[in-house]
mmCIF file of C-alpha atoms in Angstrom:
data_model
loop_
_atom_site.group_PDB
_atom_site.id
_atom_site.type_symbol
_atom_site.label_atom_id
_atom_site.label_comp_id
_atom_site.label_asym_id
_atom_site.label_seq_id
_atom_site.Cartn_x
_atom_site.Cartn_y
_atom_site.Cartn_z
ATOM 1 C CA UNK A 23 18.915 29.077 -8.064
ATOM 2 C CA UNK A 24 17.705 25.502 -8.566
ATOM 3 C CA UNK A 25 16.347 24.007 -5.335
ATOM 4 C CA UNK A 26 16.269 20.455 -6.717
ATOM 5 C CA UNK A 27 20.024 20.167 -6.226
ATOM 6 C CA UNK A 28 22.333 20.866 -3.319
ATOM 7 C CA UNK A 29 25.514 22.961 -3.506
ATOM 8 C CA UNK A 30 27.453 19.897 -4.729
ATOM 9 C CA UNK A 31 25.039 19.230 -7.605
ATOM 10 C CA UNK A 32 23.408 16.228 -5.918
ATOM 11 C CA UNK A 33 19.652 15.916 -6.375
ATOM 12 C CA UNK A 34 17.826 16.477 -3.052
ATOM 13 C CA UNK A 35 14.393 14.982 -3.757
ATOM 14 C CA UNK A 36 12.970 11.667 -4.894
ATOM 15 C CA UNK A 37 11.084 11.347 -8.159
ATOM 16 C CA UNK A 38 7.555 9.905 -8.105
ATOM 17 C CA UNK A 39 8.891 6.535 -9.265
ATOM 18 C CA UNK A 40 11.634 6.508 -6.609
ATOM 19 C CA UNK A 41 9.116 7.419 -3.906
ATOM 20 C CA UNK A 42 6.806 4.587 -4.949
ATOM 21 C CA UNK A 43 9.702 2.097 -4.908
ATOM 22 C CA UNK A 44 10.728 3.377 -1.451
ATOM 23 C CA UNK A 45 7.188 2.908 -0.117
ATOM 24 C CA UNK A 46 6.816 -0.540 -1.741
ATOM 25 C CA UNK A 47 10.069 -1.702 -0.132
ATOM 26 C CA UNK A 48 9.051 -0.249 3.240
ATOM 27 C CA UNK A 49 5.647 -1.949 3.065
ATOM 28 C CA UNK A 50 7.353 -5.342 2.775
ATOM 29 C CA UNK A 51 8.745 -4.983 6.284
ATOM 30 C CA UNK A 52 7.393 -4.217 9.737
ATOM 31 C CA UNK A 53 4.229 -2.043 9.728
ATOM 32 C CA UNK A 54 5.815 0.430 12.157
ATOM 33 C CA UNK A 55 8.818 0.838 9.838
ATOM 34 C CA UNK A 56 6.408 1.400 6.944
ATOM 35 C CA UNK A 57 4.472 4.137 8.775
ATOM 36 C CA UNK A 58 7.767 5.835 9.659
ATOM 37 C CA UNK A 59 8.963 5.694 6.042
ATOM 38 C CA UNK A 60 5.568 6.773 4.690
ATOM 39 C CA UNK A 61 5.497 9.736 7.067
ATOM 40 C CA UNK A 62 8.872 10.775 5.696
ATOM 41 C CA UNK A 63 7.680 10.365 2.123
ATOM 42 C CA UNK A 64 4.334 12.124 2.520
ATOM 43 C CA UNK A 65 5.553 15.036 4.590
ATOM 44 C CA UNK A 66 9.054 15.742 3.299
ATOM 45 C CA UNK A 67 10.099 16.142 6.916
ATOM 46 C CA UNK A 68 13.562 15.423 8.215
ATOM 47 C CA UNK A 69 14.214 12.148 10.034
ATOM 48 C CA UNK A 70 14.677 14.027 13.314
ATOM 49 C CA UNK A 71 11.351 15.840 12.821
ATOM 50 C CA UNK A 72 9.464 12.591 12.248
ATOM 51 C CA UNK A 73 11.184 10.930 15.214
ATOM 52 C CA UNK A 74 10.014 13.849 17.379
ATOM 53 C CA UNK A 75 6.333 13.374 16.430
ATOM 54 C CA UNK A 76 3.870 12.417 19.168
ATOM 55 C CA UNK A 77 0.274 11.217 18.673
ATOM 56 C CA UNK A 78 -1.383 14.563 19.428
ATOM 57 C CA UNK A 79 0.449 16.092 16.450
ATOM 58 C CA UNK A 80 -1.864 14.125 14.132
ATOM 59 C CA UNK A 81 -5.221 15.718 13.454
ATOM 60 C CA UNK A 82 -7.396 13.031 11.911
ATOM 61 C CA UNK A 83 -10.403 15.302 11.447
ATOM 62 C CA UNK A 84 -8.477 17.805 9.343
ATOM 63 C CA UNK A 85 -6.159 15.130 7.881
ATOM 64 C CA UNK A 86 -2.924 16.896 8.829
ATOM 65 C CA UNK A 87 0.162 16.394 10.924
ATOM 66 C CA UNK A 88 1.776 19.356 12.667
ATOM 67 C CA UNK A 89 5.540 19.149 12.425
ATOM 68 C CA UNK A 90 7.894 21.264 14.469
ATOM 69 C CA UNK A 91 10.609 22.568 12.157
ATOM 70 C CA UNK A 92 13.927 21.630 13.754
ATOM 71 C CA UNK A 93 16.027 23.376 11.100
ATOM 72 C CA UNK A 94 15.355 26.778 12.685
ATOM 73 C CA UNK A 95 17.324 25.737 15.818
ATOM 74 C CA UNK A 96 14.591 27.319 17.938
ATOM 75 C CA UNK A 97 11.402 25.785 19.275
ATOM 76 C CA UNK A 98 7.942 26.882 18.186
ATOM 77 C CA UNK A 99 8.176 26.892 14.376
ATOM 78 C CA UNK A 100 5.391 24.539 13.251
ATOM 79 C CA UNK A 101 3.969 23.628 9.888
ATOM 80 C CA UNK A 102 0.800 21.723 9.085
ATOM 81 C CA UNK A 103 1.190 19.079 6.372
ATOM 82 C CA UNK A 104 -1.815 17.352 4.779
ATOM 83 C CA UNK A 105 -1.798 13.546 4.735
ATOM 84 C CA UNK A 106 -3.784 11.134 2.548
ATOM 85 C CA UNK A 107 -6.771 9.644 4.373
ATOM 86 C CA UNK A 108 -5.736 6.110 3.438
ATOM 87 C CA UNK A 109 -2.360 6.656 5.084
ATOM 88 C CA UNK A 110 -4.002 8.084 8.199
ATOM 89 C CA UNK A 111 -6.115 4.915 8.382
ATOM 90 C CA UNK A 112 -2.965 2.754 8.150
ATOM 91 C CA UNK A 113 -1.241 4.908 10.737
ATOM 92 C CA UNK A 114 -4.203 4.545 13.082
ATOM 93 C CA UNK A 115 -4.462 0.788 12.514
ATOM 94 C CA UNK A 116 -0.751 0.322 13.241
ATOM 95 C CA UNK A 117 -0.352 2.699 16.167
ATOM 96 C CA UNK A 118 -3.901 2.835 17.604
ATOM 97 C CA UNK A 119 -4.146 6.617 17.548
ATOM 98 C CA UNK A 120 -7.931 6.884 17.258
ATOM 99 C CA UNK A 121 -8.359 7.951 20.906
ATOM 100 C CA UNK A 122 -10.794 5.203 21.764
ATOM 101 C CA UNK A 123 -13.491 6.056 19.211
ATOM 102 C CA UNK A 124 -16.161 3.483 18.519
ATOM 103 C CA UNK A 125 -16.184 1.703 15.149
ATOM 104 C CA UNK A 126 -18.920 4.091 13.997
ATOM 105 C CA UNK A 127 -17.015 7.158 15.172
ATOM 106 C CA UNK A 128 -13.674 6.069 13.738
ATOM 107 C CA UNK A 129 -14.632 7.570 10.383
ATOM 108 C CA UNK A 130 -15.160 11.008 11.935
ATOM 109 C CA UNK A 131 -11.598 11.174 13.318
ATOM 110 C CA UNK A 132 -12.062 13.687 16.069
ATOM 111 C CA UNK A 133 -8.883 13.121 18.042
ATOM 112 C CA UNK A 134 -5.886 15.400 17.764
ATOM 113 C CA UNK A 135 -7.867 18.644 17.562
ATOM 114 C CA UNK A 136 -5.252 20.361 19.709
ATOM 115 C CA UNK A 137 -2.778 20.123 16.856
ATOM 116 C CA UNK A 138 -4.931 22.325 14.624
ATOM 117 C CA UNK A 139 -5.191 24.934 17.405
ATOM 118 C CA UNK A 140 -1.380 24.987 17.716
ATOM 119 C CA UNK A 141 -1.010 25.743 14.017
ATOM 120 C CA UNK A 142 -3.535 28.555 14.270
ATOM 121 C CA UNK A 143 -1.542 30.183 17.062
ATOM 122 C CA UNK A 144 1.712 30.429 15.071
#
């Protein structure tokens, strides 16, 4: 079975070129719209899963986001998805998620450690 296509023969995923065009278009708009679109592109999460994210789901130290899988129709199914450090910096700059770290400490990214513990308890 080919997972690149749905049951109607429609392709389900973007190519690398399509993803870059999507991110370039999103970057031209509001920074909050860009971070939303980039989170979709980098994680492969569903729109509803990204809309459900809260700041403590981002673990800057481990460079991951913990996403609750909403497809299972039950709570408690989480997956950790790695994110590029440059995107995490943009996310932090736009949404101020650095938990009050000093300029010096911002590079260490110690906030969000609870997210990693949640993944470990799955």
